[in-house]
Coordinates of C-alpha atoms in Angstrom, one line a residue:
M1 CA 13.7 27.9 40.7
L2 CA 17.1 28.6 39.2
L3 CA 17.4 30.1 35.7
A4 CA 20.8 29.0 34.5
A5 CA 22.2 31.0 31.5
R6 CA 25.4 30.4 29.7
S7 CA 25.1 33.4 27.3
A8 CA 22.9 36.5 26.9
V9 CA 20.8 34.9 24.2
A10 CA 20.1 31.9 26.5
L11 CA 19.0 34.2 29.3
Y12 CA 16.7 36.1 26.9
R13 CA 15.0 32.8 26.0
L14 CA 14.5 32.0 29.7
L15 CA 13.0 35.4 30.3
D16 CA 10.5 34.8 27.4
A17 CA 9.4 31.6 29.1
A18 CA 9.3 33.0 32.6
P19 CA 5.6 34.1 32.4
A20 CA 4.7 30.4 32.5
L21 CA 5.3 30.6 36.3
S22 CA 4.4 34.3 36.9
G23 CA 2.0 35.4 39.5
D24 CA 2.9 32.6 41.9
D25 CA 4.4 33.6 45.3
R26 CA 5.3 30.0 46.1
I27 CA 8.1 30.2 43.6
T28 CA 11.3 32.2 44.1
R29 CA 13.2 33.0 40.9
L30 CA 17.0 33.0 41.1
F31 CA 19.6 33.4 38.3
T32 CA 23.1 32.1 37.8
L33 CA 25.8 32.4 35.1
V34 CA 27.0 29.1 33.8
P35 CA 30.7 29.5 33.2
G36 CA 32.6 28.5 30.1
S37 CA 31.1 30.5 27.2
D38 CA 32.9 33.1 25.2
F39 CA 29.6 35.0 25.2
G40 CA 28.9 35.1 28.9
I41 CA 30.1 38.7 29.4
D42 CA 26.7 40.3 29.0
V43 CA 24.8 37.9 31.1
L44 CA 25.5 39.6 34.4
S45 CA 24.5 43.0 33.2
A46 CA 21.3 41.6 31.6
I47 CA 20.3 39.9 34.9
E48 CA 21.0 43.3 36.6
S49 CA 18.9 45.1 34.1
V50 CA 15.8 43.1 34.8
G51 CA 16.4 43.2 38.6
G52 CA 17.1 39.5 39.0
R53 CA 18.8 38.1 42.1
L54 CA 22.1 36.5 41.1
V55 CA 23.5 33.4 42.8
P56 CA 27.3 33.0 42.2
W57 CA 28.1 29.7 40.3
S58 CA 30.0 28.2 43.2
E59 CA 27.0 28.8 45.6
A60 CA 24.5 27.6 43.0
C61 CA 26.4 24.3 42.8
S62 CA 26.2 23.8 46.5
R63 CA 22.4 24.1 46.8
S64 CA 19.4 22.1 45.6
Y65 CA 16.5 23.5 43.5
D66 CA 13.0 22.4 42.8
L67 CA 13.5 23.4 39.2
V68 CA 16.5 24.3 37.1
L69 CA 15.7 26.0 33.8
A70 CA 18.3 26.3 31.0
A71 CA 18.0 27.2 27.3
S72 CA 21.3 25.7 26.2
P73 CA 22.5 22.1 27.0
K74 CA 26.2 23.2 27.1
G75 CA 28.3 23.9 30.2
D76 CA 28.5 22.1 33.5
L77 CA 24.7 22.0 34.1
R78 CA 25.1 18.5 35.6
L79 CA 26.7 20.2 38.6
L80 CA 23.4 21.8 39.5
R81 CA 21.1 19.7 41.7
G82 CA 17.4 19.7 41.0
T83 CA 14.8 18.9 38.4
H84 CA 16.3 20.0 35.0
V85 CA 14.3 21.5 32.2
L86 CA 15.8 22.5 28.8
L87 CA 13.9 25.1 26.8
P88 CA 14.3 26.0 23.1
H89 CA 17.4 28.0 22.3
G90 CA 16.3 29.1 18.8
A91 CA 14.2 28.0 15.8
G92 CA 15.3 24.4 15.5
Y93 CA 18.7 22.9 14.7
N94 CA 20.0 24.6 11.6
K95 CA 23.8 25.0 12.2
S96 CA 26.8 22.9 12.9
I97 CA 29.4 24.9 14.8
P98 CA 33.0 23.7 14.3
G99 CA 34.9 23.1 17.5
E100 CA 31.8 22.5 19.7
G101 CA 31.6 18.8 19.1
S102 CA 28.0 19.4 18.0
Q103 CA 27.5 16.8 15.3
P104 CA 25.3 16.7 13.3
A105 CA 23.8 19.9 14.7
S106 CA 24.5 22.4 17.4
G107 CA 22.3 21.5 20.4
L108 CA 22.0 17.8 19.6
D109 CA 25.3 16.5 21.0
P110 CA 24.5 13.4 23.2
A111 CA 27.4 14.4 25.5
F112 CA 25.2 17.4 26.6
L113 CA 21.8 15.8 26.4
I114 CA 22.5 12.5 28.3
R115 CA 23.6 12.8 31.9
D116 CA 25.8 10.3 33.7
D117 CA 24.5 8.4 36.7
A118 CA 25.9 11.0 39.2
A119 CA 24.0 13.9 37.7
D120 CA 20.3 14.8 37.9
P121 CA 18.6 13.6 34.6
L122 CA 16.9 15.9 32.2
A123 CA 13.3 15.8 33.2
L124 CA 11.9 17.7 30.3
H125 CA 13.4 18.8 27.0
A126 CA 10.9 21.2 25.5
V127 CA 11.1 21.5 21.7
A128 CA 9.2 23.5 19.2
H129 CA 8.2 20.9 16.5
P130 CA 7.8 17.1 16.3
E131 CA 10.6 17.0 13.7
H132 CA 12.9 18.1 16.5
V133 CA 12.1 15.0 18.5
T134 CA 12.7 12.9 15.5
R135 CA 16.1 14.5 14.9
I136 CA 17.1 14.0 18.6
A137 CA 16.1 10.3 18.4
A138 CA 18.1 9.9 15.2
V139 CA 21.2 11.0 17.2
D140 CA 20.5 8.9 20.3
Q141 CA 17.3 7.3 21.3
R142 CA 18.0 7.9 25.0
A143 CA 18.2 11.6 24.5
A144 CA 14.7 11.7 23.0
A145 CA 13.0 10.2 26.1
P146 CA 12.5 13.6 27.9
A147 CA 11.6 15.5 24.7
K148 CA 8.1 16.9 24.4
V149 CA 6.7 19.3 21.8
I150 CA 5.5 22.5 23.5
G151 CA 6.2 25.1 20.8
D152 CA 8.3 28.2 21.2
P153 CA 7.6 30.8 23.9
T154 CA 9.6 33.5 22.1
L155 CA 7.4 33.1 19.0
E156 CA 4.4 33.5 21.2
R157 CA 5.5 37.0 22.1
L158 CA 5.7 37.9 18.4
L159 CA 2.3 36.4 17.7
V160 CA 0.5 38.3 20.5
S161 CA 2.3 41.5 19.5
R162 CA 1.3 41.7 15.9
S163 CA -1.5 44.2 16.5
L164 CA 1.0 46.7 17.8
R165 CA 2.7 47.0 14.4
D166 CA 1.4 50.5 13.8
R167 CA 2.5 51.6 17.3
Y168 CA 6.0 50.2 16.7
R169 CA 6.3 51.9 13.3
A170 CA 5.1 55.2 14.7
A171 CA 7.8 55.0 17.5
L172 CA 10.5 54.3 14.9
G173 CA 9.4 57.2 12.7
T174 CA 8.9 54.8 9.7
G175 CA 5.8 56.6 8.4
P176 CA 4.8 55.5 4.8
R177 CA 8.3 54.1 4.1
K178 CA 9.2 50.4 3.9
L179 CA 11.2 49.2 6.9
L180 CA 13.9 46.9 5.6
A181 CA 15.5 44.8 8.3
L182 CA 18.9 43.1 7.9
V183 CA 19.6 40.1 10.1
S184 CA 23.1 38.9 11.0
T185 CA 23.8 35.8 13.1
W186 CA 27.2 35.3 14.7
G187 CA 30.3 33.6 13.5
P188 CA 32.5 33.7 10.3
E189 CA 29.6 32.9 8.0
S190 CA 27.3 35.7 9.3
L191 CA 26.1 38.6 7.2
L192 CA 28.3 41.1 9.0
R193 CA 31.4 38.9 8.6
Q194 CA 30.8 38.0 5.0
S195 CA 29.4 41.4 3.8
P196 CA 30.4 44.0 6.5
D197 CA 29.7 46.9 4.1
L198 CA 26.2 45.8 3.1
P199 CA 24.4 48.1 5.5
A200 CA 26.3 51.1 4.3
R201 CA 25.8 50.1 0.6
L202 CA 22.1 49.7 1.1
A203 CA 21.9 53.1 2.9
A204 CA 23.7 54.7 0.0
R205 CA 21.5 52.9 -2.6
L206 CA 17.9 53.2 -1.2
S207 CA 15.8 56.4 -1.2
H208 CA 15.4 57.9 2.2
D209 CA 11.8 58.7 1.5
E210 CA 11.0 55.2 0.5
Y211 CA 13.0 53.0 2.9
Q212 CA 14.1 52.9 6.5
L213 CA 16.9 50.4 7.4
A214 CA 17.3 48.4 10.6
L215 CA 19.9 45.9 11.6
I216 CA 19.4 42.9 14.0
V217 CA 22.6 41.5 15.3
H218 CA 22.9 38.2 17.2
P219 CA 23.6 38.7 20.9
N220 CA 26.7 36.6 20.6
E221 CA 28.2 39.0 18.1
Q222 CA 27.3 42.0 20.3
S223 CA 28.9 40.2 23.3
L224 CA 32.0 39.4 21.3
L225 CA 32.6 42.9 19.9
G226 CA 30.9 45.2 22.5
T227 CA 28.4 47.9 21.6
Y228 CA 31.0 50.6 21.1
E229 CA 33.1 48.5 18.6
L230 CA 30.0 47.4 16.8
T231 CA 28.6 50.9 16.4
E232 CA 32.0 52.2 15.2
R233 CA 32.1 49.5 12.5
L234 CA 28.6 50.4 11.5
A235 CA 29.0 54.2 11.7
P236 CA 28.4 55.1 8.1
A237 CA 25.0 53.3 8.0
L238 CA 24.1 54.5 11.5
E239 CA 24.8 58.1 10.5
A240 CA 22.5 57.6 7.5
G241 CA 19.7 56.7 9.9
M242 CA 19.9 52.9 10.2
L243 CA 18.3 51.5 13.4
L244 CA 20.3 49.0 15.5
A245 CA 18.1 46.8 17.6
S246 CA 19.0 46.0 21.1
P247 CA 19.6 42.2 21.6
H248 CA 16.8 41.7 24.1
E249 CA 13.1 42.0 22.9
E250 CA 13.6 45.0 20.6
W251 CA 14.8 42.8 17.8
A252 CA 11.4 41.0 17.8
S253 CA 9.5 44.3 17.9
L254 CA 11.4 45.3 14.7
L255 CA 10.4 42.0 13.1
I256 CA 6.8 42.9 13.7
A257 CA 7.3 46.4 12.3
A258 CA 9.4 45.3 9.2
D259 CA 8.1 45.2 5.7
A260 CA 10.9 43.0 4.3
L261 CA 13.9 41.1 5.5
V262 CA 17.4 40.4 4.3
T263 CA 18.9 37.4 6.1
D264 CA 21.9 35.1 6.4
H265 CA 21.5 31.6 7.7
G266 CA 20.5 32.6 11.3
S267 CA 17.2 31.4 12.6
T268 CA 15.7 34.9 13.2
A269 CA 14.3 34.8 9.7
L270 CA 12.1 31.8 10.7
Y271 CA 10.5 33.9 13.5
Y272 CA 9.8 36.6 10.9
C273 CA 8.2 34.2 8.5
A274 CA 6.1 32.5 11.2
A275 CA 4.7 35.9 12.4
E276 CA 4.2 37.6 9.0
D277 CA 4.0 36.8 5.3
R278 CA 6.2 39.5 3.9
P279 CA 9.2 39.4 1.5
V280 CA 12.5 37.9 2.7
V281 CA 15.6 37.5 0.6
S282 CA 18.9 35.7 1.2
A283 CA 22.3 37.4 1.6
Y284 CA 24.0 34.1 2.7
Q285 CA 27.2 33.4 0.8
G286 CA 27.5 29.8 1.8
G287 CA 29.9 27.8 4.0
G288 CA 29.9 24.7 6.1
E289 CA 27.7 25.7 9.0
L290 CA 24.2 25.4 7.5
I291 CA 22.8 21.9 7.8
P292 CA 21.3 20.5 4.6
G293 CA 17.6 19.7 5.0
S294 CA 17.2 22.0 8.0
P295 CA 14.4 24.6 8.0
M296 CA 16.8 27.5 7.3
D297 CA 18.3 25.5 4.5
A298 CA 14.9 25.0 3.0
L299 CA 14.1 28.7 3.4
L300 CA 17.3 29.9 1.8
R301 CA 16.8 27.6 -1.2
R302 CA 13.3 28.9 -1.9
I303 CA 13.6 32.6 -1.4
P304 CA 15.3 35.1 -3.8
R305 CA 19.0 35.7 -3.4
L306 CA 20.4 39.2 -3.1
G307 CA 23.1 39.5 -5.8
S308 CA 24.1 43.1 -5.0
A309 CA 22.8 46.1 -3.0
D310 CA 21.9 47.8 -6.3
L311 CA 19.4 45.0 -7.0
V312 CA 17.7 44.8 -3.6
E313 CA 14.3 46.0 -4.8
E314 CA 14.3 43.5 -7.6
A315 CA 15.1 40.7 -5.2
L316 CA 12.3 41.8 -2.8
D317 CA 9.8 42.0 -5.7
A318 CA 10.7 38.4 -6.7
Y319 CA 9.6 36.9 -3.4
R320 CA 6.7 34.6 -3.7
P321 CA 4.0 35.2 -1.0
G322 CA 3.5 32.2 1.3
T323 CA 7.0 30.8 0.8
G324 CA 8.4 31.8 4.2
R325 CA 5.3 30.9 6.2
E326 CA 5.2 27.5 4.6
V327 CA 8.8 26.8 5.7
A328 CA 8.2 28.2 9.2
R329 CA 5.5 25.6 9.8
T330 CA 8.3 23.0 9.7
A331 CA 10.1 24.8 12.6
F332 CA 7.2 25.8 14.9
A333 CA 4.3 23.7 16.1
Q334 CA 1.7 24.5 18.8
Q335 CA 1.6 28.2 17.7
G336 CA -0.5 30.1 20.2
R337 CA -0.3 27.4 22.9
A338 CA 3.3 27.1 23.8
L339 CA 3.2 29.1 27.1
N340 CA 0.2 27.2 28.4
L341 CA 1.7 23.9 27.5
L342 CA 5.0 24.8 29.2
R343 CA 3.0 26.0 32.2
S344 CA 1.3 22.6 32.6
E345 CA 4.5 20.7 32.2
L346 CA 6.4 22.8 34.7
Y347 CA 3.7 22.6 37.4
A348 CA 3.5 18.9 36.9
L349 CA 7.2 18.6 37.6
L350 CA 6.8 20.8 40.7
G351 CA 3.9 18.8 41.9
L352 CA 1.9 22.0 42.4
T353 CA -1.5 23.1 41.2
P354 CA -1.2 26.2 39.0
P355 CA -2.8 29.4 40.2
A356 CA -6.2 30.1 38.9
L357 CA -5.1 33.2 37.0
G358 CA -2.4 32.4 34.5
S359 CA 0.0 35.0 32.9
P360 CA -0.3 35.4 29.1
P361 CA 2.7 36.0 26.9
R362 CA 4.1 39.4 27.4
L363 CA 3.7 42.0 24.7
L364 CA 7.0 43.1 23.1
P365 CA 8.1 46.6 24.1
T366 CA 7.9 49.7 21.9
P367 CA 11.2 50.1 20.1
R368 CA 13.4 53.2 20.4
P369 CA 13.6 55.6 17.4
A370 CA 16.8 55.9 15.4
G371 CA 19.6 57.6 17.3
R372 CA 20.6 59.6 14.3
V373 CA 18.4 61.0 11.6
P374 CA 20.1 62.3 8.4
T375 CA 19.8 66.0 7.9
A376 CA 21.8 66.4 4.7
F377 CA 20.9 64.7 1.4
D378 CA 22.3 64.1 -2.0
V379 CA 19.2 64.8 -4.2
D380 CA 18.6 63.5 -7.7
T381 CA 15.8 65.0 -9.7
D382 CA 14.1 64.5 -13.0
V383 CA 12.1 67.6 -14.2
A384 CA 9.5 67.4 -17.0
E385 CA 7.0 70.2 -17.4
H386 CA 5.0 70.2 -14.2
R387 CA 6.3 66.8 -13.0
I388 CA 9.4 66.4 -10.8
R389 CA 10.8 63.1 -9.6
V390 CA 12.8 63.4 -6.4
V391 CA 15.2 60.8 -4.9
R392 CA 17.0 61.8 -1.6
R393 CA 19.8 59.8 -0.2
P394 CA 21.9 60.5 2.9
A395 CA 24.8 62.7 2.0
G396 CA 28.4 61.6 2.2
I397 CA 28.1 57.8 1.7
G398 CA 27.1 57.6 -2.0
T399 CA 27.7 59.6 -5.2
P400 CA 26.7 63.3 -5.3
G401 CA 23.3 64.1 -6.7
H402 CA 21.8 67.0 -8.6
H403 CA 22.1 69.2 -5.5
L404 CA 22.8 69.0 -1.8
A405 CA 19.9 69.7 0.5
V406 CA 20.8 70.5 4.1
E407 CA 18.8 71.2 7.2
H408 CA 20.1 74.3 8.8
G409 CA 20.7 74.1 12.5
S410 CA 20.9 70.3 12.4
A411 CA 23.8 69.6 10.0
S412 CA 27.4 70.8 10.2
E413 CA 28.4 74.3 9.1
R414 CA 30.6 72.7 6.4
L415 CA 27.6 71.0 4.8
A416 CA 25.5 74.2 5.2
R417 CA 28.1 76.1 3.3
S418 CA 28.0 73.5 0.5
A419 CA 24.2 73.3 0.2
G420 CA 22.3 74.2 -2.9
L421 CA 19.1 74.1 -0.9
L422 CA 19.1 75.2 2.7
Y423 CA 16.0 74.5 4.7
R424 CA 15.0 74.8 8.3
R425 CA 12.3 73.2 10.5
P426 CA 10.8 75.0 13.5
L427 CA 12.9 74.9 16.7
P428 CA 11.3 73.6 19.9
A429 CA 10.3 76.3 22.3
P430 CA 11.0 75.6 26.0
A431 CA 7.7 75.9 28.0
G432 CA 7.6 78.9 30.3
E433 CA 10.8 80.5 28.9
P434 CA 11.3 83.8 27.0
A435 CA 11.0 83.2 23.2
L436 CA 13.1 84.6 20.4
S437 CA 12.2 83.7 16.7
W438 CA 12.5 84.9 13.2
T439 CA 9.6 85.6 10.9
A440 CA 9.7 83.0 8.0
E441 CA 10.6 85.5 5.3
A442 CA 13.3 87.2 7.4
W443 CA 15.0 83.8 7.9
L444 CA 14.8 83.1 4.2
R445 CA 16.5 86.4 3.4
H446 CA 19.1 85.8 6.2
A447 CA 19.9 82.3 4.9
L448 CA 20.5 83.5 1.4
S449 CA 22.6 86.4 2.6
E450 CA 24.7 84.4 5.1
Y451 CA 25.3 81.4 2.8
P452 CA 26.3 82.8 -0.7
G453 CA 26.7 79.3 -2.2
C454 CA 23.0 78.5 -1.4
R455 CA 20.6 78.9 -4.4
S456 CA 17.4 78.4 -2.5
A457 CA 16.1 78.6 1.0
A458 CA 13.0 77.0 2.5
A459 CA 11.3 77.5 5.8
I460 CA 9.1 74.6 6.9
L461 CA 6.3 75.9 9.1
P462 CA 4.6 73.8 11.8
S463 CA 1.6 73.3 9.6
G464 CA 3.7 71.7 6.9
L465 CA 3.5 74.7 4.6
V466 CA 6.8 75.6 3.0
L467 CA 7.9 79.1 2.3
F468 CA 10.4 79.2 -0.4
R469 CA 12.7 81.8 -1.9
T470 CA 15.5 81.7 -4.6
R471 CA 18.6 83.7 -4.9
G472 CA 17.9 86.7 -7.0
G473 CA 14.2 86.2 -7.0
T474 CA 11.8 88.9 -5.9
D475 CA 9.0 86.7 -4.6
T476 CA 8.5 84.4 -1.6
Y477 CA 6.4 81.4 -2.5
A478 CA 4.1 79.2 -0.5
V479 CA 4.4 75.5 -1.3
Q480 CA 1.8 73.0 0.0
A481 CA 1.8 69.2 -0.7
E482 CA -1.5 67.5 -0.6
P483 CA -1.8 64.2 1.4
R484 CA -2.7 61.0 -0.4
S485 CA -5.4 58.6 0.5
E486 CA -4.4 54.9 0.3
G487 CA -6.9 52.3 1.4
G488 CA -8.3 54.6 4.2
R489 CA -4.9 55.8 5.3
I490 CA -3.6 59.3 4.9
V491 CA -0.1 59.5 3.6
R492 CA 2.0 62.7 3.8
T493 CA 5.4 63.3 2.5
D494 CA 8.3 65.2 4.1
P495 CA 7.9 68.9 3.2
A496 CA 11.7 69.0 2.8
A497 CA 11.4 66.5 -0.2
V498 CA 8.9 68.8 -1.8
A499 CA 11.2 71.8 -1.3
A500 CA 13.9 69.8 -3.1
A501 CA 11.5 69.3 -6.0
V502 CA 10.7 73.1 -6.2
H503 CA 14.4 73.9 -6.0
A504 CA 14.9 71.8 -9.2
W505 CA 11.8 73.0 -11.0
L506 CA 11.9 76.8 -10.6
P507 CA 15.3 77.4 -12.3
A508 CA 14.0 75.5 -15.4
R509 CA 11.2 78.1 -15.8
S510 CA 11.8 81.0 -18.3
T511 CA 9.4 83.1 -16.1
T512 CA 8.6 82.9 -12.5
P513 CA 4.9 81.9 -11.8
A514 CA 2.7 84.7 -10.6
A515 CA -0.4 82.7 -10.1
P516 CA -1.0 79.4 -8.3
T517 CA 0.7 76.5 -10.2
R518 CA 0.0 72.8 -9.8
L519 CA 2.9 70.4 -9.7
N520 CA 3.3 66.7 -9.4
C521 CA 6.0 65.6 -7.0
V522 CA 6.9 61.9 -7.6
I523 CA 8.6 60.2 -4.7
G524 CA 9.2 56.5 -5.2
R525 CA 5.9 54.9 -6.3
R526 CA 3.8 57.7 -5.0
T527 CA 2.8 61.0 -6.6
F528 CA 1.8 64.0 -4.5
G529 CA 0.0 67.0 -5.8
V530 CA 1.7 70.3 -4.9
T531 CA 0.5 73.8 -5.1
L532 CA 3.0 76.7 -5.7
R533 CA 1.8 80.2 -5.2
P534 CA 3.0 83.6 -3.9
A535 CA 3.0 83.7 -0.1
T536 CA 0.6 86.0 1.6
L537 CA 1.9 88.7 4.0
D538 CA 0.6 86.8 7.0
E539 CA 2.4 83.7 5.9
A540 CA 5.6 85.6 5.4
A541 CA 5.3 87.1 8.8
E542 CA 4.7 83.7 10.5
P543 CA 6.9 83.3 13.6
F544 CA 9.6 80.7 12.9

């Protein structure tokens, strides 16, 4: 069997379908790069990363195969000898790409779907929905002859991985926050081309304690730019903690983990809507690529539109539940059966009896955590009696707040010198090595002495207890936030956010509290009870 890929995204689609023939030692799996695409540069490295055996194109054209699998009809596939199968490349036919001769839609050009007499015919064109067969037939009835509805193997992986949502979110460090995923397709009408600063604007707008940002970029765009160039362009948002999904598999894991989606006209949003019924909003600014009446056109017409980054929460709240899932039904049929149907079709073409033990769709991998986590925040606060509202945003990309809160030992010295609140978390201790540590109170005094611009210092102990001291104050306080119970789940907030609340509350007092005091710390839509009291001698002497 030869897996013929013209681009990285086509290769990834083939890999999602590969389990249909897994576990069979009668089949040898080979790979080749179909030349001619501007986006083929990453195919070879992707084949190497999965340990595939590569056959050079010239050699591939000189041999015969029992099965030739492709996920794009373009390129000189007709030069490959064998039984040809075309698999879904994406969620339907939503775009028309200028210059590709793909009218009315990319992937439906009869020049690619109908072979001349000298070429091996297309034995099977696997599509995801009956409407796709209708659309192919409308272009050319001959092209519809090998088309069969088998569903989408890539969607199968999302569907079987939904139960891993909590695991994915734990790996990403999402916690009780909402994970907002941005999706950018490729080309001049994509989100990153039309609104290149949207990721940074959202990072500057959204509260760090309420939202985590992620970006899913089409593999073609990553191939065109290269990872280094892409990350340099996205540096402000990445420095603020935004996740950047890898183009193979991880993007789908992020869709499972996400609480909401901002999309352009790329078909990734349809996978999200098919797997989960969660808010999705449009950031597409229009153009000539989106085909009227296509599933993506229907989705973008029915979901809220993002007018500006400042109004993203209002747009998400305006989403009507069920809208996305209803549209996704027009793009995907045979949900939950695609891999088994494909397995039956492929073995029939091979003339073989399938092994007794089939291979189910493979679970999506656990995603990687963010490469960078913000350690300095512009903090806005609103203090009223014993209630403090706190909003923390990554420092340096938005407007300054009430004060600058900086994690000592993780942020730059320049930021530490500018901090109003300086806090520190426990340092990891190497196992089996000599240890050197401060006591908590000694570090507080050291921080206030070493950094004269700092008004407060906070030591976050491993237990989550915060020891807090202000400049000129005589007492060291212990600050403890209580967890919340929400539907059987325990929600805890970042102790550093609570320290920021105390930093704003204490200076507003005419006298410093000598007895335990109850505070309410409001973070987003949650309120956490907080106890402030003088620290005990044992707590002050805690190794830190």
